[in-house]
PDB file of C-alpha atoms in Angstrom:
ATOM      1  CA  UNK A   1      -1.572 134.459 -19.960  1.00 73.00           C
ATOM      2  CA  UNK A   2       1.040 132.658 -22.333  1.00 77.00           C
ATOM      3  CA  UNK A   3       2.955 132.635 -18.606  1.00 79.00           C
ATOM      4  CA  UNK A   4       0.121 131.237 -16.726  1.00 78.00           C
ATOM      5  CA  UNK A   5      -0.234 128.476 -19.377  1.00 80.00           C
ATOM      6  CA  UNK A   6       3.550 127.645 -19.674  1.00 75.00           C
ATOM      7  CA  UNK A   7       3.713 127.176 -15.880  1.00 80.00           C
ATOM      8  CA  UNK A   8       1.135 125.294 -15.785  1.00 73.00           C
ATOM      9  CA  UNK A   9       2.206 122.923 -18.400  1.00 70.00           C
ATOM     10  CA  UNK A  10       6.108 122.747 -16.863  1.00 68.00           C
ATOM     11  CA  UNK A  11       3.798 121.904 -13.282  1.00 69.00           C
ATOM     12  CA  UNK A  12       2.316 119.292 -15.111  1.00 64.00           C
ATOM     13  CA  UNK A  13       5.432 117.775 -16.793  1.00 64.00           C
ATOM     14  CA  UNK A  14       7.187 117.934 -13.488  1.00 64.00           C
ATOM     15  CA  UNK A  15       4.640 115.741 -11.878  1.00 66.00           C
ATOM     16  CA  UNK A  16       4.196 113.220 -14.126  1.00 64.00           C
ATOM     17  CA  UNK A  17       8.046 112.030 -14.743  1.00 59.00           C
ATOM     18  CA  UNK A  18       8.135 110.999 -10.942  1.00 59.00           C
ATOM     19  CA  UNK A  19       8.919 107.359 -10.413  1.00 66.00           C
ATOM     20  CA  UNK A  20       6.001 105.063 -10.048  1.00 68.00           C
ATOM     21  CA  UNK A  21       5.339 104.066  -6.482  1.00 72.00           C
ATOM     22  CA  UNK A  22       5.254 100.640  -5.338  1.00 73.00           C
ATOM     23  CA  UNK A  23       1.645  98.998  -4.200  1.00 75.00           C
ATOM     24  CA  UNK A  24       1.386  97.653  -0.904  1.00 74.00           C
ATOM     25  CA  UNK A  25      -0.346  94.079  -0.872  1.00 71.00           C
ATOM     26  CA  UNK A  26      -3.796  93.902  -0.231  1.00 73.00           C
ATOM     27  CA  UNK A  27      -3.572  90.630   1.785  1.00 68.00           C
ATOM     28  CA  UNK A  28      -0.534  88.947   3.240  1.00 62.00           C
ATOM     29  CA  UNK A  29      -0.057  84.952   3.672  1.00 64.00           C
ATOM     30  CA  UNK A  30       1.065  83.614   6.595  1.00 66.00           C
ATOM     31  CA  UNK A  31       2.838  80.524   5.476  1.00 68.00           C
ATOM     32  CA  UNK A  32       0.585  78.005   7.708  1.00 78.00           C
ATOM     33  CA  UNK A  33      -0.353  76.221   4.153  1.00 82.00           C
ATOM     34  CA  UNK A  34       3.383  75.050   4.539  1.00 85.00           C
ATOM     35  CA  UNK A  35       3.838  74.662   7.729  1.00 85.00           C
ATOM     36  CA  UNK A  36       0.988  71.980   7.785  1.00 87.00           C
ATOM     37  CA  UNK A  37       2.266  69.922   5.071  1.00 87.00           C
ATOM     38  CA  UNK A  38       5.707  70.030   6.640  1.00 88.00           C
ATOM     39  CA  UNK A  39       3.899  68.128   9.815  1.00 90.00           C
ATOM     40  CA  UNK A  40       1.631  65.950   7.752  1.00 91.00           C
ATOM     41  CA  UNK A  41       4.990  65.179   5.663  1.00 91.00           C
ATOM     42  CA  UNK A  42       6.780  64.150   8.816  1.00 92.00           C
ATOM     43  CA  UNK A  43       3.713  62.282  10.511  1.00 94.00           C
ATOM     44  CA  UNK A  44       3.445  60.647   6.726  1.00 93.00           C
ATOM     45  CA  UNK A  45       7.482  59.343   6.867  1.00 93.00           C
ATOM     46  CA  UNK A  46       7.235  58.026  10.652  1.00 94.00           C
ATOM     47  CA  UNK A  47       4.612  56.059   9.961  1.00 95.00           C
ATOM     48  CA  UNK A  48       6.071  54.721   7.212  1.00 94.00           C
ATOM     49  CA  UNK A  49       9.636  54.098   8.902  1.00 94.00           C
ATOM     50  CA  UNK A  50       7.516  52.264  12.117  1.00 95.00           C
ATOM     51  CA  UNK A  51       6.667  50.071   9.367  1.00 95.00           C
ATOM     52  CA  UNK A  52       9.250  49.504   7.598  1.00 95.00           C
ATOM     53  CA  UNK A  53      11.337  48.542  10.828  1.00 94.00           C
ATOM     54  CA  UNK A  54       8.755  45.843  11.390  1.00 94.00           C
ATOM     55  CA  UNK A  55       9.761  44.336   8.442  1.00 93.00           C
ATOM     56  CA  UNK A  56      13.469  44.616   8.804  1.00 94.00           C
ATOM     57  CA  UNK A  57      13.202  43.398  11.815  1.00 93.00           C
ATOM     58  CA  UNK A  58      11.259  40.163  10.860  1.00 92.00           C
ATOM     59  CA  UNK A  59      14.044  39.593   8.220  1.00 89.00           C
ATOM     60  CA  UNK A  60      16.760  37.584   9.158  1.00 84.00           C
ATOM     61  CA  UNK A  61      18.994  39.739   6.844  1.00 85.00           C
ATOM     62  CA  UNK A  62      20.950  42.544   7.899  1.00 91.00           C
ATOM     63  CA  UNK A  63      19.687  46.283   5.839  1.00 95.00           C
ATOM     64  CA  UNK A  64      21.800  49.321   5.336  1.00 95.00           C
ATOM     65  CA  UNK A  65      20.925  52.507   5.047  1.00 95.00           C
ATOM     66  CA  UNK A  66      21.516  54.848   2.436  1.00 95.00           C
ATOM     67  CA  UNK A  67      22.732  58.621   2.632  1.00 94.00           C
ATOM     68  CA  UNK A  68      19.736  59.117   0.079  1.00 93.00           C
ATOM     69  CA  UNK A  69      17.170  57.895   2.532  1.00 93.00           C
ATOM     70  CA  UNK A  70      16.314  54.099   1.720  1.00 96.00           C
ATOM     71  CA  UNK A  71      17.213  50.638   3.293  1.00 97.00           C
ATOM     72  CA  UNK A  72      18.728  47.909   1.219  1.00 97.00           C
ATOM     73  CA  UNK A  73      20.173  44.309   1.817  1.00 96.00           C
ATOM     74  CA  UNK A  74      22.195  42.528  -1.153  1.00 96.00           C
ATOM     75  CA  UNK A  75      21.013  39.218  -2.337  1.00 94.00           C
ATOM     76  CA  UNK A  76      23.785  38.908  -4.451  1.00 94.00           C
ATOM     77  CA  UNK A  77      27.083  41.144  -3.699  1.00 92.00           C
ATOM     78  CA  UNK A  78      30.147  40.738  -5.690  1.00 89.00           C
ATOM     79  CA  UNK A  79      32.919  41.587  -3.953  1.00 86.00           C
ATOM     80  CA  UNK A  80      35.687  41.795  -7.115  1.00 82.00           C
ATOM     81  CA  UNK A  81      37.248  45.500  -7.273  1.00 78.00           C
ATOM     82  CA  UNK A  82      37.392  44.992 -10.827  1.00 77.00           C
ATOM     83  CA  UNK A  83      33.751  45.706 -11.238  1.00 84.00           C
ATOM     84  CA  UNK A  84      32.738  49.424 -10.850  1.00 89.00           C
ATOM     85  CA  UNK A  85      29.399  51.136  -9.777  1.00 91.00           C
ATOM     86  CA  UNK A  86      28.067  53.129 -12.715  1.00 93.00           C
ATOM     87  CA  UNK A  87      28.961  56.971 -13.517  1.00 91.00           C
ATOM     88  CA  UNK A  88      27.276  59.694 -15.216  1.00 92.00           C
ATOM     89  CA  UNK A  89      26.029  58.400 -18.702  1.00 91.00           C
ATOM     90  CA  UNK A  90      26.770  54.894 -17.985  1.00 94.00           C
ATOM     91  CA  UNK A  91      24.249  52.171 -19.727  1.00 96.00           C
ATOM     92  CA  UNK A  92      22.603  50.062 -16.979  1.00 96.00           C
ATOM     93  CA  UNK A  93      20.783  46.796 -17.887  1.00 97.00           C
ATOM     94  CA  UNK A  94      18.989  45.418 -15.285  1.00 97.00           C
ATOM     95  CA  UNK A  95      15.212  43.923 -14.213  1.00 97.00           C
ATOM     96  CA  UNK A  96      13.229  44.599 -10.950  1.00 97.00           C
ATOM     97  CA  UNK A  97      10.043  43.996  -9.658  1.00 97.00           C
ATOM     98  CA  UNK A  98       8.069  46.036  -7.385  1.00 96.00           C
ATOM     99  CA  UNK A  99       5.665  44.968  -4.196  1.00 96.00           C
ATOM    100  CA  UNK A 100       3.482  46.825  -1.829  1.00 95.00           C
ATOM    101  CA  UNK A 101       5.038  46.983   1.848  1.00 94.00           C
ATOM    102  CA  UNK A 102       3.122  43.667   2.851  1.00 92.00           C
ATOM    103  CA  UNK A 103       4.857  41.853  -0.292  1.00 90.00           C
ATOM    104  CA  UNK A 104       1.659  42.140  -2.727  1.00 94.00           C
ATOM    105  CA  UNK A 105       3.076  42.309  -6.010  1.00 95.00           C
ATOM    106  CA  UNK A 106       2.384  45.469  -8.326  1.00 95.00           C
ATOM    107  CA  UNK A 107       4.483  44.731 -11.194  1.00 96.00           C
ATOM    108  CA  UNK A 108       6.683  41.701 -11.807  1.00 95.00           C
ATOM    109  CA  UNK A 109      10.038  41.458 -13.785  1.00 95.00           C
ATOM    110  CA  UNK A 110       7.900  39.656 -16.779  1.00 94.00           C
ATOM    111  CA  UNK A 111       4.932  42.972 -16.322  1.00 94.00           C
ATOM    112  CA  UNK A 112       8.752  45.688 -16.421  1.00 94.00           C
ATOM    113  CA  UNK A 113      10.703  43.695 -18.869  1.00 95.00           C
ATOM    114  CA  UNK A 114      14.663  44.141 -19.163  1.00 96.00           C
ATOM    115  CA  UNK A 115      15.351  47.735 -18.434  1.00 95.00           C
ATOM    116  CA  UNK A 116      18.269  49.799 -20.464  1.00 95.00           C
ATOM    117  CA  UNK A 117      19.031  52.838 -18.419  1.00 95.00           C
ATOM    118  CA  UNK A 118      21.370  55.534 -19.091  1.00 94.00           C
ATOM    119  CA  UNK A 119      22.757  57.248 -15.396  1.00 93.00           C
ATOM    120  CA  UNK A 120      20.946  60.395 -14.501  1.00 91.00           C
ATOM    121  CA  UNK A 121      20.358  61.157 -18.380  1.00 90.00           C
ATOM    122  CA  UNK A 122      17.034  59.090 -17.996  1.00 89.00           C
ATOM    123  CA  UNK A 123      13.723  59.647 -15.941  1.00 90.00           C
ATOM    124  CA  UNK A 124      13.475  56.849 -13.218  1.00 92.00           C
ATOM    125  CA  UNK A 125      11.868  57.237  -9.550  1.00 93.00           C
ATOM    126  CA  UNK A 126      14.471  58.760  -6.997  1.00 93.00           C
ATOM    127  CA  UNK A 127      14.897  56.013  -4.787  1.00 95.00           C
ATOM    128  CA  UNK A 128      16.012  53.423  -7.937  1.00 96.00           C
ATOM    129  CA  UNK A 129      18.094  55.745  -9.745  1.00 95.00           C
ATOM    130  CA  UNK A 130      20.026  56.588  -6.350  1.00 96.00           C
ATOM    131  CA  UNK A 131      19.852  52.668  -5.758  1.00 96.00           C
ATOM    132  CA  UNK A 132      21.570  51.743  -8.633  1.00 96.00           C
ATOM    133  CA  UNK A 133      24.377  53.555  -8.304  1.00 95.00           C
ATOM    134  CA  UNK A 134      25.312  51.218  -5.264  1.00 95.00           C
ATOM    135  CA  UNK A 135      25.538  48.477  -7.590  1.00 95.00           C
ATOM    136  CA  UNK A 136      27.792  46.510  -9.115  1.00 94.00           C
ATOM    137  CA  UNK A 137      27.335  44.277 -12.231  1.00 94.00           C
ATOM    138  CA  UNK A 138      26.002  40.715 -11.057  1.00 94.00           C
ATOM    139  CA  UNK A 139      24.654  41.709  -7.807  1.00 96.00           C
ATOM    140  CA  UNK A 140      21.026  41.543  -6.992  1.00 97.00           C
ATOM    141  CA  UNK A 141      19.627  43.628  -3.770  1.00 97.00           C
ATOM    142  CA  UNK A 142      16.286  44.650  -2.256  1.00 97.00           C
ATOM    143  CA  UNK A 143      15.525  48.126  -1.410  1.00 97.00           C
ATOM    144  CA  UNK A 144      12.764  49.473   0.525  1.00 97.00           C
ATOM    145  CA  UNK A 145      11.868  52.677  -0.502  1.00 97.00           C
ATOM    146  CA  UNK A 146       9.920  55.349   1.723  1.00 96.00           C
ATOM    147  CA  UNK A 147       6.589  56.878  -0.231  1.00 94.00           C
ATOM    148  CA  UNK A 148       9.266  59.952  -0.799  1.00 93.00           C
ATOM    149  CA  UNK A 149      12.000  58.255  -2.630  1.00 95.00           C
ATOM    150  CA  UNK A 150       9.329  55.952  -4.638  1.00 94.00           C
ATOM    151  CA  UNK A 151       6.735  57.736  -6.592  1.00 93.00           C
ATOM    152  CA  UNK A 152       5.787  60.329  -3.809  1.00 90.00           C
ATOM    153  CA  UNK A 153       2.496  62.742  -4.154  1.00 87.00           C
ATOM    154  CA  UNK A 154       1.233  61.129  -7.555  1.00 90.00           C
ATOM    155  CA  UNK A 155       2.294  57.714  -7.652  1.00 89.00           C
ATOM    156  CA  UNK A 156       2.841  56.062 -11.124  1.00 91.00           C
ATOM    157  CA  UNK A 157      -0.553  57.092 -12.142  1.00 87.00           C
ATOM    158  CA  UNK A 158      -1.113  53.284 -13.062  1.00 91.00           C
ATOM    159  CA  UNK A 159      -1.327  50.856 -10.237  1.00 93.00           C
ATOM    160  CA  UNK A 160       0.907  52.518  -7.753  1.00 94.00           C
ATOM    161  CA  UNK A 161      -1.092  55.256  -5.273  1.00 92.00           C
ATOM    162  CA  UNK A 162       0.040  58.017  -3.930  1.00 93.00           C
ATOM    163  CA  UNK A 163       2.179  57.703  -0.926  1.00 93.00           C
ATOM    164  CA  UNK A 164       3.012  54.282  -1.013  1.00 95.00           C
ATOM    165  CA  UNK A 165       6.325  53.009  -0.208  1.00 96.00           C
ATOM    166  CA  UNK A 166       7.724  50.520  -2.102  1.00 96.00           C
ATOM    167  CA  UNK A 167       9.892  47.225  -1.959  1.00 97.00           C
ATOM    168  CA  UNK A 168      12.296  46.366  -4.999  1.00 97.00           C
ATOM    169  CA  UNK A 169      14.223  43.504  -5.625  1.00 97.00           C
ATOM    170  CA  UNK A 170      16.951  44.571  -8.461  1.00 97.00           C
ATOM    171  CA  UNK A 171      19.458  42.584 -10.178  1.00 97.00           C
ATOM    172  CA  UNK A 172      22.004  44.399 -12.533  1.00 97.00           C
ATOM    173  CA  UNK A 173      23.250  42.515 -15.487  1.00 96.00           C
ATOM    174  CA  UNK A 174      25.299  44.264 -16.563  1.00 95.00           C
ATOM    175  CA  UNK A 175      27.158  48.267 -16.937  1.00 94.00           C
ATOM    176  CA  UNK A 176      28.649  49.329 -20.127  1.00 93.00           C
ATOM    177  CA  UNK A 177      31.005  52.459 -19.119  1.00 90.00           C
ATOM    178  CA  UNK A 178      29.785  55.499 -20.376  1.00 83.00           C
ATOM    179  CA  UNK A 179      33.221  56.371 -23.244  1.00 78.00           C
ATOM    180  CA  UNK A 180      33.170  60.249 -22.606  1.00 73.00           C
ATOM    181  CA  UNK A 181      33.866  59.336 -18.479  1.00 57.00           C
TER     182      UNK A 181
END
């Protein structure tokens, strides 16, 4: 009997110290969520470009475009090699304002007052912070900014919408270099 029991008890150890088994999902996703957005995304951004063409094109000023996915034109350029673009940690001052695509102000230098920025240390929208690193102490430029480089999905939660691209007109006064660069 004392056999029967042990046995049964080893039986019972042995099966319960196997590994635990992993559970099989009960329902899978497909990924069309994604895949939607992805074409409502780029539906969204040629619309957007169309429009934005429209305007450059009705501009007698010539735009660039950026590598980050914005068109600007300078205002003001300064073309001495003495002045540098800002680094990392550099202290921007500078004002902009900032219109609606068919030039309807939103907020104006006076509504933003002088801005103090310190390079990627600071929150700013994508499209400015990757704007001011084109520029130069001095120089004033206007960038138009796609509804994905301004405030995207969520807009400023204040008078900007969602999805709205934006026009800026920005002048830097001045860069104080960052002493650690």
């Amino acid at each position: 009997m004392n056999k029967l029991i042990a046995t049964a008890l080893l039986a019972l150890l042995v099966f319960n110290c196997k590994s635990p088994e992993a559970r099989q999902p009960i329902s899978t996703k497909s990924g069309s969520y994604i895949d939607a957005s992805i074409a409502l995304n780029k539906k969204r951004f040629a619309k957007e470009k169309a429009v934005i063409e429209k305007i450059m094109e009705a501009d007698d000023d010539t735009y660039l475009a950026s590598d980050t996915g914005f068109w600007y034109k300078y205002q003001t350029k300064t073309e001495s090699d003495s002045l540098k673009t800002p680094g990392f940690g550099d202290l921007i001052n500078f004002d902009y304002d900032v219109k609606s695509l068919n030039g309807n102000e939103i907020y104006s230098k006076a509504d933003l007052k002088t801005q103090n920025y310190a390079m990627d240390k600071q929150e700013l929208f994508t499209g400015l912070r990757h704007g001011l690193k084109l520029m130069k102490a001095g120089e004033t430029v206007t960038f138009i900014f796609p509804s994905d480089r301004a405030y995207g999905y969520y807009g400023d939660e204040n008078k900007i919408g969602p999805n709205t691209p934006l026009i800026c007109e920005v002048t830097v006064n001045s860069i104080t270099q960052n002493q650690n660069n």
